[in-house]
PDB file of C-alpha atoms and ligand atoms in Angstrom:
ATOM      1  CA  UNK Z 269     180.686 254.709 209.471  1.00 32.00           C
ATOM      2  CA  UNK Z 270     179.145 258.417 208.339  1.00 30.00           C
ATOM      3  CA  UNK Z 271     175.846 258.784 207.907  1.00 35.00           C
ATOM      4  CA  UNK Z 272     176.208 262.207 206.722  1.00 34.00           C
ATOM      5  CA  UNK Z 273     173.680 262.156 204.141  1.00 36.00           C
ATOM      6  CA  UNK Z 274     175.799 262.737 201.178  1.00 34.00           C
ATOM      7  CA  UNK Z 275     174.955 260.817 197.833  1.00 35.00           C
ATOM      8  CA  UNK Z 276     178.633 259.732 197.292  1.00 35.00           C
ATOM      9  CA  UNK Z 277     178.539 257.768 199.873  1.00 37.00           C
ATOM     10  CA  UNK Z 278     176.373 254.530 199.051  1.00 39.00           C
ATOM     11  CA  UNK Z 279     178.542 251.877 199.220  1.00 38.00           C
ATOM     12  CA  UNK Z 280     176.422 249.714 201.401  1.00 45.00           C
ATOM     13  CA  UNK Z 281     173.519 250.459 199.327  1.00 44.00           C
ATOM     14  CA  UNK Z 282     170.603 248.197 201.519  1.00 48.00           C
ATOM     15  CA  UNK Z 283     171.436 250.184 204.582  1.00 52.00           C
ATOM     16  CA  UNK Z 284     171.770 253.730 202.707  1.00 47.00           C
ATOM     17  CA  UNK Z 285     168.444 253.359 201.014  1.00 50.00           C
ATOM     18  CA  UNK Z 286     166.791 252.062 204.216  1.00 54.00           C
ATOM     19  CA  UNK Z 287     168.063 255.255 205.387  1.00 53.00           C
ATOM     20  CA  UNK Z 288     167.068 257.324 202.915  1.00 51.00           C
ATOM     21  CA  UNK Z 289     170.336 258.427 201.860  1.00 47.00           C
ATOM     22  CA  UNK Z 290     170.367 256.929 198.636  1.00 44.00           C
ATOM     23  CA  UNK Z 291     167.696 258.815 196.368  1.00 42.00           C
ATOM     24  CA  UNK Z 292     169.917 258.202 192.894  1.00 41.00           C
ATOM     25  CA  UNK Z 293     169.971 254.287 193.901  1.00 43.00           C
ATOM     26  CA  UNK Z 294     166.611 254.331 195.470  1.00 48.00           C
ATOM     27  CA  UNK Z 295     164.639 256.097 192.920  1.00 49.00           C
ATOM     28  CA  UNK Z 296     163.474 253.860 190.476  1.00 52.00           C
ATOM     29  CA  UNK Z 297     162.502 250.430 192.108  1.00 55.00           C
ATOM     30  CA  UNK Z 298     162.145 252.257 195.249  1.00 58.00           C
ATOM     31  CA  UNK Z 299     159.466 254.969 194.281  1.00 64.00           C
ATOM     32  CA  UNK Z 300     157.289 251.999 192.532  1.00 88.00           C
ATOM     33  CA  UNK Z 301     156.643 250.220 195.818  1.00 95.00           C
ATOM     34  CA  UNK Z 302     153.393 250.893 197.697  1.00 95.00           C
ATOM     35  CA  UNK Z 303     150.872 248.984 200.639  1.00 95.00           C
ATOM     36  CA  UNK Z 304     148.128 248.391 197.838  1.00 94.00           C
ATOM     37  CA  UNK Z 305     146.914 247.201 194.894  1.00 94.00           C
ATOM     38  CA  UNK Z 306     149.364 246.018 191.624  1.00 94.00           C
ATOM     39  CA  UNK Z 307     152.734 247.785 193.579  1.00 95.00           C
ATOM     40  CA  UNK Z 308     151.935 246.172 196.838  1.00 96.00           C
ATOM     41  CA  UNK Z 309     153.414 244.457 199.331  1.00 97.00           C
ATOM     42  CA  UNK Z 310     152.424 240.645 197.463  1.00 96.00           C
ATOM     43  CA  UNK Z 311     153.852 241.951 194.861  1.00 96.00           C
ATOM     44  CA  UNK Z 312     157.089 243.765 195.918  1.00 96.00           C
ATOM     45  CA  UNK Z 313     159.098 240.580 194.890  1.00 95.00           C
ATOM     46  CA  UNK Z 314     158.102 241.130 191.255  1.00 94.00           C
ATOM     47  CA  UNK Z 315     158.740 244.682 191.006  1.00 94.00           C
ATOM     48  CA  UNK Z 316     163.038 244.869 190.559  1.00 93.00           C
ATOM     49  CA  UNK Z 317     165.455 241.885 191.351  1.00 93.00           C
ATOM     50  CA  UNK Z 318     166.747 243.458 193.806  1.00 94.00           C
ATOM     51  CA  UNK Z 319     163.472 243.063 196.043  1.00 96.00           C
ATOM     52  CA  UNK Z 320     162.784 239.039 195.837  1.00 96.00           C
ATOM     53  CA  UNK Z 321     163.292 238.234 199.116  1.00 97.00           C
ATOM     54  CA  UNK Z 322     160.267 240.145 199.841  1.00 97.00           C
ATOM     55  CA  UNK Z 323     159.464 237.105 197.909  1.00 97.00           C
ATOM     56  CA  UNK Z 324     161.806 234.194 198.605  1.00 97.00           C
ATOM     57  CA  UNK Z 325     162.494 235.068 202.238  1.00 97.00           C
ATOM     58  CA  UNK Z 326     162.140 232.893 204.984  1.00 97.00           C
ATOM     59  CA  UNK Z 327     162.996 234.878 208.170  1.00 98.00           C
ATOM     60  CA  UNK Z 328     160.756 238.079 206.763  1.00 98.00           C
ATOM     61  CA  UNK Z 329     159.340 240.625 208.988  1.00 98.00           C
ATOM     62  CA  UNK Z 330     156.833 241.578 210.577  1.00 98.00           C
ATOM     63  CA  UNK Z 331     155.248 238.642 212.123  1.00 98.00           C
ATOM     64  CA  UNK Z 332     152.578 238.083 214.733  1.00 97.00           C
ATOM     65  CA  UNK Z 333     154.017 237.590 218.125  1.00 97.00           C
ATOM     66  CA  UNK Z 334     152.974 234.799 219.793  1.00 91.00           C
ATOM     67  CA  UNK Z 335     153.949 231.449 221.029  1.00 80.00           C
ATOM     68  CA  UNK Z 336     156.618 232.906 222.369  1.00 83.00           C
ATOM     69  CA  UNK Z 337     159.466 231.264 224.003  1.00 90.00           C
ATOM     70  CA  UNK Z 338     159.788 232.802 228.197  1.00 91.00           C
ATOM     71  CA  UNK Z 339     163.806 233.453 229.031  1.00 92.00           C
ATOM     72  CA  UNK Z 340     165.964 235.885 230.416  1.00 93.00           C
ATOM     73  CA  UNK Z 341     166.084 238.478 227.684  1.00 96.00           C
ATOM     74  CA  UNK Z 342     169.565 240.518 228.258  1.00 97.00           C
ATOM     75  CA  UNK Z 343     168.875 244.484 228.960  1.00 98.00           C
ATOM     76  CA  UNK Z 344     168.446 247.098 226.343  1.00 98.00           C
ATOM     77  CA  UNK Z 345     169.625 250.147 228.077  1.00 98.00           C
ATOM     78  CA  UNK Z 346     169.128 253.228 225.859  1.00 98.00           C
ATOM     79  CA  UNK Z 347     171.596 255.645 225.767  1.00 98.00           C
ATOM     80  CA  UNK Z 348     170.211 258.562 223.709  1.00 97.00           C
ATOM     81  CA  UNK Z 349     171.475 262.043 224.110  1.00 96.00           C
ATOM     82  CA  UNK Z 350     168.685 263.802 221.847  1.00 95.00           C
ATOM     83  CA  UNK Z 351     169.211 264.823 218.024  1.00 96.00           C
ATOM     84  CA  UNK Z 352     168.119 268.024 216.195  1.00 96.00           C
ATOM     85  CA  UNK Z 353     164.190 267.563 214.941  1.00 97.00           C
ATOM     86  CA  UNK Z 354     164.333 267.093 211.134  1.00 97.00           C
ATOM     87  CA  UNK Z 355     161.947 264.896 208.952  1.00 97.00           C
ATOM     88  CA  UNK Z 356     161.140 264.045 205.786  1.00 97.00           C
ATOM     89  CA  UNK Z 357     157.967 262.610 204.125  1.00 95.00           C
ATOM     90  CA  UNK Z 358     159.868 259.963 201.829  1.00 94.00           C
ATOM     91  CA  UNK Z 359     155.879 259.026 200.359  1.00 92.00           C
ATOM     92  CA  UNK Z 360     155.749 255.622 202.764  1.00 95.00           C
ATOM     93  CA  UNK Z 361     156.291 256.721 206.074  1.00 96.00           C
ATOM     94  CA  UNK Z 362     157.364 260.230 207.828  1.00 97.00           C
ATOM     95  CA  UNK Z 363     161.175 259.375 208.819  1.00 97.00           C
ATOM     96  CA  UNK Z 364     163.534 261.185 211.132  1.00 97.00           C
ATOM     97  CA  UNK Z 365     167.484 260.951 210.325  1.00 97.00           C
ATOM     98  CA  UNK Z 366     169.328 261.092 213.782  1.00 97.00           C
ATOM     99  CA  UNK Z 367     172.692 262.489 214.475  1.00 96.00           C
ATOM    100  CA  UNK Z 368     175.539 260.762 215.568  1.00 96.00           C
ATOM    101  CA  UNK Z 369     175.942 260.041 219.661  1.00 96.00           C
ATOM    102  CA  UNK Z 370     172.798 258.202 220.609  1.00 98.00           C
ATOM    103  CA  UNK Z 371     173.089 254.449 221.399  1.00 98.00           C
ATOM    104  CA  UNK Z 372     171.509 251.279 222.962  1.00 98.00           C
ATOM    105  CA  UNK Z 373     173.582 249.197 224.489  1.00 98.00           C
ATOM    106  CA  UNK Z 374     173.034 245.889 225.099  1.00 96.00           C
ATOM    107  CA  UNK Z 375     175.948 245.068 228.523  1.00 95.00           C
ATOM    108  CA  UNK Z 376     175.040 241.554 228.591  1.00 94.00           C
ATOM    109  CA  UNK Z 377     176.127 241.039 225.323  1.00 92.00           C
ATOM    110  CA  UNK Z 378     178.960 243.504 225.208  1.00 94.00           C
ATOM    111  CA  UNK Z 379     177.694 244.928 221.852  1.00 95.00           C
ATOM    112  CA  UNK Z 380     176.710 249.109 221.086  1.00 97.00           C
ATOM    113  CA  UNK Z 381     174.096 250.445 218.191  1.00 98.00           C
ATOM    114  CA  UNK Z 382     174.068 253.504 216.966  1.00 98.00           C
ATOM    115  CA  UNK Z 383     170.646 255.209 216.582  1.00 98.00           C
ATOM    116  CA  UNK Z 384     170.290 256.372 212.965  1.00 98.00           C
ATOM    117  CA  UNK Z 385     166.987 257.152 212.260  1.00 97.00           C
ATOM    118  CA  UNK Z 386     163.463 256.575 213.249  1.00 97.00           C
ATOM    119  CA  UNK Z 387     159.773 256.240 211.836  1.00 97.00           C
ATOM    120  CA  UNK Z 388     156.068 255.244 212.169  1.00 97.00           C
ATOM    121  CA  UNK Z 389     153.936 252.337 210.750  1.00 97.00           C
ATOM    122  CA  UNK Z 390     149.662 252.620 211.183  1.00 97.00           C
ATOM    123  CA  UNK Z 391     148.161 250.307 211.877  1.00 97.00           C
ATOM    124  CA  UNK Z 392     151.141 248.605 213.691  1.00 98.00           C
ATOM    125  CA  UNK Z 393     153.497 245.907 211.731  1.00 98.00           C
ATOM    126  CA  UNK Z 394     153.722 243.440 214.535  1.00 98.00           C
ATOM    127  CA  UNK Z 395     150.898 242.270 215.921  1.00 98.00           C
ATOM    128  CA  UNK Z 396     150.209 240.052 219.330  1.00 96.00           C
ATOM    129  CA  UNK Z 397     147.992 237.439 219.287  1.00 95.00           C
ATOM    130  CA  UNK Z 398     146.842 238.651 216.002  1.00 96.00           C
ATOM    131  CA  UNK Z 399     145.743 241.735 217.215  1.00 96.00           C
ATOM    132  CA  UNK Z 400     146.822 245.028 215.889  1.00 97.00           C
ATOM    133  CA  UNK Z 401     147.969 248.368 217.355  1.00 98.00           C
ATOM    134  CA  UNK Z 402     146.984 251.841 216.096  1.00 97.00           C
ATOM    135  CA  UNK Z 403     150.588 252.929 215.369  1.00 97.00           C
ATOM    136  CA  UNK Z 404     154.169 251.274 215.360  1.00 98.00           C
ATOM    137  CA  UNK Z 405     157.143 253.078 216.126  1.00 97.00           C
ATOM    138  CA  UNK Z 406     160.595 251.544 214.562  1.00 98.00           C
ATOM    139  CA  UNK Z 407     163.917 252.988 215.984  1.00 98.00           C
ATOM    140  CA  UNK Z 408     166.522 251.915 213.655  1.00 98.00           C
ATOM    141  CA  UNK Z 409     170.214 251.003 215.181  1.00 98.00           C
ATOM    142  CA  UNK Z 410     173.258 249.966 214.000  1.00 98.00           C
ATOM    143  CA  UNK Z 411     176.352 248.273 215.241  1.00 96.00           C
ATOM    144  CA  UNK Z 412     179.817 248.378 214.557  1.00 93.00           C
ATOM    145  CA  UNK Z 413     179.723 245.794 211.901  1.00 92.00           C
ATOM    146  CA  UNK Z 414     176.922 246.823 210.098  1.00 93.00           C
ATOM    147  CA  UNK Z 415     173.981 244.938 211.721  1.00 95.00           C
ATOM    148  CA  UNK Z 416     170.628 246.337 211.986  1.00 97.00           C
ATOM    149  CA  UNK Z 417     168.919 246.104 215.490  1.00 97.00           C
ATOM    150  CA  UNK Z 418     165.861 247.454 215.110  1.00 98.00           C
ATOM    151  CA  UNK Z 419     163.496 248.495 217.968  1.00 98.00           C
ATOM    152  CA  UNK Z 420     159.347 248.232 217.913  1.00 98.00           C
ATOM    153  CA  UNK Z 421     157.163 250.124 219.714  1.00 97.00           C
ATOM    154  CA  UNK Z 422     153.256 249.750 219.588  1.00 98.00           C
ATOM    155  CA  UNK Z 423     151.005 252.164 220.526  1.00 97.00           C
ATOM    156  CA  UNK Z 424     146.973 252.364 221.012  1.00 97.00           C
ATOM    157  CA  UNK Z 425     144.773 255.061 220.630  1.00 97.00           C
ATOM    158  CA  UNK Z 426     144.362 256.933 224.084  1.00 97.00           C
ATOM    159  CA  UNK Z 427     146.435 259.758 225.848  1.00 97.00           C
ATOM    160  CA  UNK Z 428     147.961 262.287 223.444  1.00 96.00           C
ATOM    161  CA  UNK Z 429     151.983 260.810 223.091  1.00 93.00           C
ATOM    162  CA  UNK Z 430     154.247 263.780 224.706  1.00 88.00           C
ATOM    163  CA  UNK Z 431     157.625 262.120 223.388  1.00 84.00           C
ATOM    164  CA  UNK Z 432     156.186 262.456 219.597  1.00 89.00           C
ATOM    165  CA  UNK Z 433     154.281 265.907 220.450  1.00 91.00           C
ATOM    166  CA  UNK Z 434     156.881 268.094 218.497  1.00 92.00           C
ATOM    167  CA  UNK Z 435     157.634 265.204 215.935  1.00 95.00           C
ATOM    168  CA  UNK Z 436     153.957 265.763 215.005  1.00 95.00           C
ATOM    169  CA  UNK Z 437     153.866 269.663 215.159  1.00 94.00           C
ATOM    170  CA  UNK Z 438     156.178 269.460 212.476  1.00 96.00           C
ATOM    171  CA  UNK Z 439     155.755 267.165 210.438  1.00 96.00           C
ATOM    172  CA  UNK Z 440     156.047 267.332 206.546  1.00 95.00           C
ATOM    173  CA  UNK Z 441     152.867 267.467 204.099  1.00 92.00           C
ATOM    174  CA  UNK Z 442     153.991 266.755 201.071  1.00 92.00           C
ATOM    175  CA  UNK Z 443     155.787 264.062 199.426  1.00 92.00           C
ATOM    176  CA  UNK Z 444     159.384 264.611 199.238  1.00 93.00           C
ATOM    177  CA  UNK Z 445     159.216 267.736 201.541  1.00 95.00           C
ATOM    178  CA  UNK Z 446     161.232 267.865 204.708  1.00 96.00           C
ATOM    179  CA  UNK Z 447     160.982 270.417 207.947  1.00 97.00           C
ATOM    180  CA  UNK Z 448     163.742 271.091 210.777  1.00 96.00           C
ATOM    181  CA  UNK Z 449     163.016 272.664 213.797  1.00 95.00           C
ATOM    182  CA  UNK Z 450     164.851 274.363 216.393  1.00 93.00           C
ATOM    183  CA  UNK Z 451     164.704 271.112 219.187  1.00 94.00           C
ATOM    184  CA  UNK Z 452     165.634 268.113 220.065  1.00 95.00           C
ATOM    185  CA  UNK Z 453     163.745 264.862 220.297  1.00 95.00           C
ATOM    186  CA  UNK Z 454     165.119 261.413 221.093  1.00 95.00           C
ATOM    187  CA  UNK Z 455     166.360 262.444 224.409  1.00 94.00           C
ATOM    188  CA  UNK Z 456     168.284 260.890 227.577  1.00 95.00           C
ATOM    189  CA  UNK Z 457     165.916 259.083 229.530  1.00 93.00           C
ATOM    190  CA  UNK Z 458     163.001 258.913 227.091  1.00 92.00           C
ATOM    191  CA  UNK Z 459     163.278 255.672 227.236  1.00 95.00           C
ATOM    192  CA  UNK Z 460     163.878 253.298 230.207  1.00 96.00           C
ATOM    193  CA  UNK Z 461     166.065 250.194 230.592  1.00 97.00           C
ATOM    194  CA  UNK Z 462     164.007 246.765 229.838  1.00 97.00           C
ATOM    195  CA  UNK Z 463     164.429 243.359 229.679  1.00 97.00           C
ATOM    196  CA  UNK Z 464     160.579 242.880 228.670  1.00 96.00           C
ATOM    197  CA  UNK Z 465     160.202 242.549 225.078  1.00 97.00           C
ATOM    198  CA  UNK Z 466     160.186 240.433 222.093  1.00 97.00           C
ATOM    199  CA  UNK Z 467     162.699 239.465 219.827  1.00 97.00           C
ATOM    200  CA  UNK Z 468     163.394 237.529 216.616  1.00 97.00           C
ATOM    201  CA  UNK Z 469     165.918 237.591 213.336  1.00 98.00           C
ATOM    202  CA  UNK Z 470     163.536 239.368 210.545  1.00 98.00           C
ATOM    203  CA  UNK Z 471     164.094 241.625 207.905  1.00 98.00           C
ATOM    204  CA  UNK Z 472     163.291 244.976 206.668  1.00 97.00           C
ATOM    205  CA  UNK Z 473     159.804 245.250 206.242  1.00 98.00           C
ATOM    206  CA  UNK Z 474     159.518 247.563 203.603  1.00 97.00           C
ATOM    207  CA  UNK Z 475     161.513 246.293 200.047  1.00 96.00           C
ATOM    208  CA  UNK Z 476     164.542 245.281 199.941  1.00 96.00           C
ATOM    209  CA  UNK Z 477     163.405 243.160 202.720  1.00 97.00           C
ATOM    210  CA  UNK Z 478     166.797 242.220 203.332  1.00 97.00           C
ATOM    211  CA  UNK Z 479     167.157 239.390 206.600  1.00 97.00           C
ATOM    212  CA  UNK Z 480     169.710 239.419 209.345  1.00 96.00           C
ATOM    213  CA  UNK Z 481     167.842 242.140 211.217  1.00 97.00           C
ATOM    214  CA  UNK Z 482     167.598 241.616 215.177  1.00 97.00           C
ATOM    215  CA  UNK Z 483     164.190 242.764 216.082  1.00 98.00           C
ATOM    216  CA  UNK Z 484     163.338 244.053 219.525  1.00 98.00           C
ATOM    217  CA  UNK Z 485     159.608 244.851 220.137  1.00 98.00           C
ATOM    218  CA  UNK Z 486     158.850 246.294 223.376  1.00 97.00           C
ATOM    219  CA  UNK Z 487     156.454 244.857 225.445  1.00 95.00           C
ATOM    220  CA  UNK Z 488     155.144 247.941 227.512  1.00 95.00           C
ATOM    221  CA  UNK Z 489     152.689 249.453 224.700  1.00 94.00           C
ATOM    222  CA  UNK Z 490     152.353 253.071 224.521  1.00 95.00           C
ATOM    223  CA  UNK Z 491     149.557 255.958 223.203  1.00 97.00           C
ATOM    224  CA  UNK Z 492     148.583 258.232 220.903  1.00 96.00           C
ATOM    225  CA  UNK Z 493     145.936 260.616 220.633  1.00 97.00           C
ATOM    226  CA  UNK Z 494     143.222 259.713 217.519  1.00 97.00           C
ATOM    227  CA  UNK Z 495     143.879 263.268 216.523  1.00 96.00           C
ATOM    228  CA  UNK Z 496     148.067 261.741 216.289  1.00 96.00           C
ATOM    229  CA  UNK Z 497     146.915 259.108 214.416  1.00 96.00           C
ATOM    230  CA  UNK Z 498     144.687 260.601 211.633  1.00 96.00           C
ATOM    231  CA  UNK Z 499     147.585 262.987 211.492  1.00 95.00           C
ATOM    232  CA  UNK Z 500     149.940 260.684 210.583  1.00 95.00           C
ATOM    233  CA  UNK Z 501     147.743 258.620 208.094  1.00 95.00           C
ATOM    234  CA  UNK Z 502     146.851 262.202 206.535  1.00 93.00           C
ATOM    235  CA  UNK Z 503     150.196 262.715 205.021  1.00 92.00           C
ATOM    236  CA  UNK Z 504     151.391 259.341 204.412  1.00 93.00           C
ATOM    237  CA  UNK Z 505     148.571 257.171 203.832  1.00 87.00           C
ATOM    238  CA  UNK Z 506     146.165 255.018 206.016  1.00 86.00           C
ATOM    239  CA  UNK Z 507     147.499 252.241 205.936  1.00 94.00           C
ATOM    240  CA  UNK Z 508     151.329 252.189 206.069  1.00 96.00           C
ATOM    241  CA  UNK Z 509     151.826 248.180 207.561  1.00 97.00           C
ATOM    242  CA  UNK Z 510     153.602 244.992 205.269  1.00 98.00           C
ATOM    243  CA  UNK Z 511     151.237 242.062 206.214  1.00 98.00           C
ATOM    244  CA  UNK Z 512     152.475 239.743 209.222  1.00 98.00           C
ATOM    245  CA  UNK Z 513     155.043 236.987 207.322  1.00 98.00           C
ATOM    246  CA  UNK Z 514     155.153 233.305 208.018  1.00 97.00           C
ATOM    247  CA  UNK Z 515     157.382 232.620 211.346  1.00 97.00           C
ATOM    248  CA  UNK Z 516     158.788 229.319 209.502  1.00 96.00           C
ATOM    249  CA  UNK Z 517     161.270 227.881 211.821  1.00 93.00           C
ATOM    250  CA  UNK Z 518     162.072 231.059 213.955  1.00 95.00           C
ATOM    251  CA  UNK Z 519     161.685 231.156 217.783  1.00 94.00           C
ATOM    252  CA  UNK Z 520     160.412 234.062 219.656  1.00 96.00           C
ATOM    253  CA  UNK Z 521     161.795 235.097 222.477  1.00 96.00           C
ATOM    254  CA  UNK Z 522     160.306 237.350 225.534  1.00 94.00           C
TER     255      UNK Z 522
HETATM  256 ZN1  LIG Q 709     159.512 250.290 209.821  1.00 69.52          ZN
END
């Protein structure tokens, strides 16, 4: 699968506009959405047909972790290899497409996602205990047949966050605008092998809301600075988080 983002190419049309790729599809129902008031996220079911599982769902996302079940989570080793710096402000979150070649792998399962694209939630989208972080990070992967495996990371307020430093320096304004820069981000060893984190089947948490999505939030928070965060809620918004969703007859895993 391409994810050269050409408009022709929307075929599966959940994934695409998740991605971003899909402006023609995604423009109506999709610029209509919004974390308040008469377009928000109660009320995302009502707003196209296309959204009601943000109504009707049953294995939504995010939830609050907790109660979770202790096992032997398999590994997540991430294979990234770094991807050109280039983001757009899409009006709900500040989004970064990434270039083919960067994976996790998960050996004990045999099974390889592709890391397509990334973005930020504040506060966070998950919470533990009921308590919520400053700032969510979701890296978004995809396997072979389509699934979405997407991975959470929460961060507090506190040291300034180096791996996000030049994500921030260039980061988009406006609405709709997008900036490229002459590095890379996302690379090897940014991320260390772990078999400490939470998973769950959820869903998108932004509408469609489509289900089937394996979540994987880590466990080992990380920072950023409160200059990072006001940054970030500057051009996008302040608060940028779907409410946690009933956990219904899920289990948690750590
Ligand atoms: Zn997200």
């Amino acid at each position: 699968m391409q994810y050269t983002p050409k408009y022709g190419i929307c075929r599966l049309a959940v994934t695409l506009v998740l991605l971003g790729f899909c402006p023609a599809i995604a423009a109506d129902a999709e610029s209509k959405w919004s974390y308040s008031g008469k377009t928000g996220p109660e009320h995302w079911g009502e707003l196209s047909a296309e959204f009601e599982m943000c109504t009707d769902g049953k294995n939504q996302s995010p939830i609050d972790l907790t109660a979770a079940v202790d096992t032997e989570q398999p590994e997540l080793v991430f294979r990234y290899q770094g991807t050109p710096l280039r983001e757009i402000n899409n009006g709900h979150t500040i989004m970064l497409p990434v270039e083919t070649g960067s994976y996790l792998e998960i050996p004990d399962w045999g099974k390889r996602y592709q890391l397509v694209q990334a973005h930020f939630h504040s506060p966070s989208e998950h919470t533990i205990d009921g308590e919520h972080f400053a700032m969510e990070i979701h890296l978004v992967h995809q396997g072979e047949d389509g699934g979405l495996a997407v991975v959470g990371i929460l961060m507090n307020e506190g040291e300034e966050n180096t791996m996000l430093h030049d994500v921030w320096a260039f980061m988009p304004d406006q609405v709709g605008a997008e900036t490229q820069a002459p590095v890379r981000v996302f690379n090897a060893g940014v991320l260390r092998p772990t078999r400490n984190y939470f998973s769950y089947n959820g869903s998108l948490t932004t509408p469609p809301c489509s289900e089937g999505i394996r979540w994987m939030v880590l466990q080992e928070h990380t920072t950023a600075s409160a200059e990072q965060i006001a940054r970030f809620q500057q051009r996008v918004g302040t608060i940028t988080n779907r409410p946690v969703q009933p956990v219904n007859a899920r289990n948690i895993l750590y």
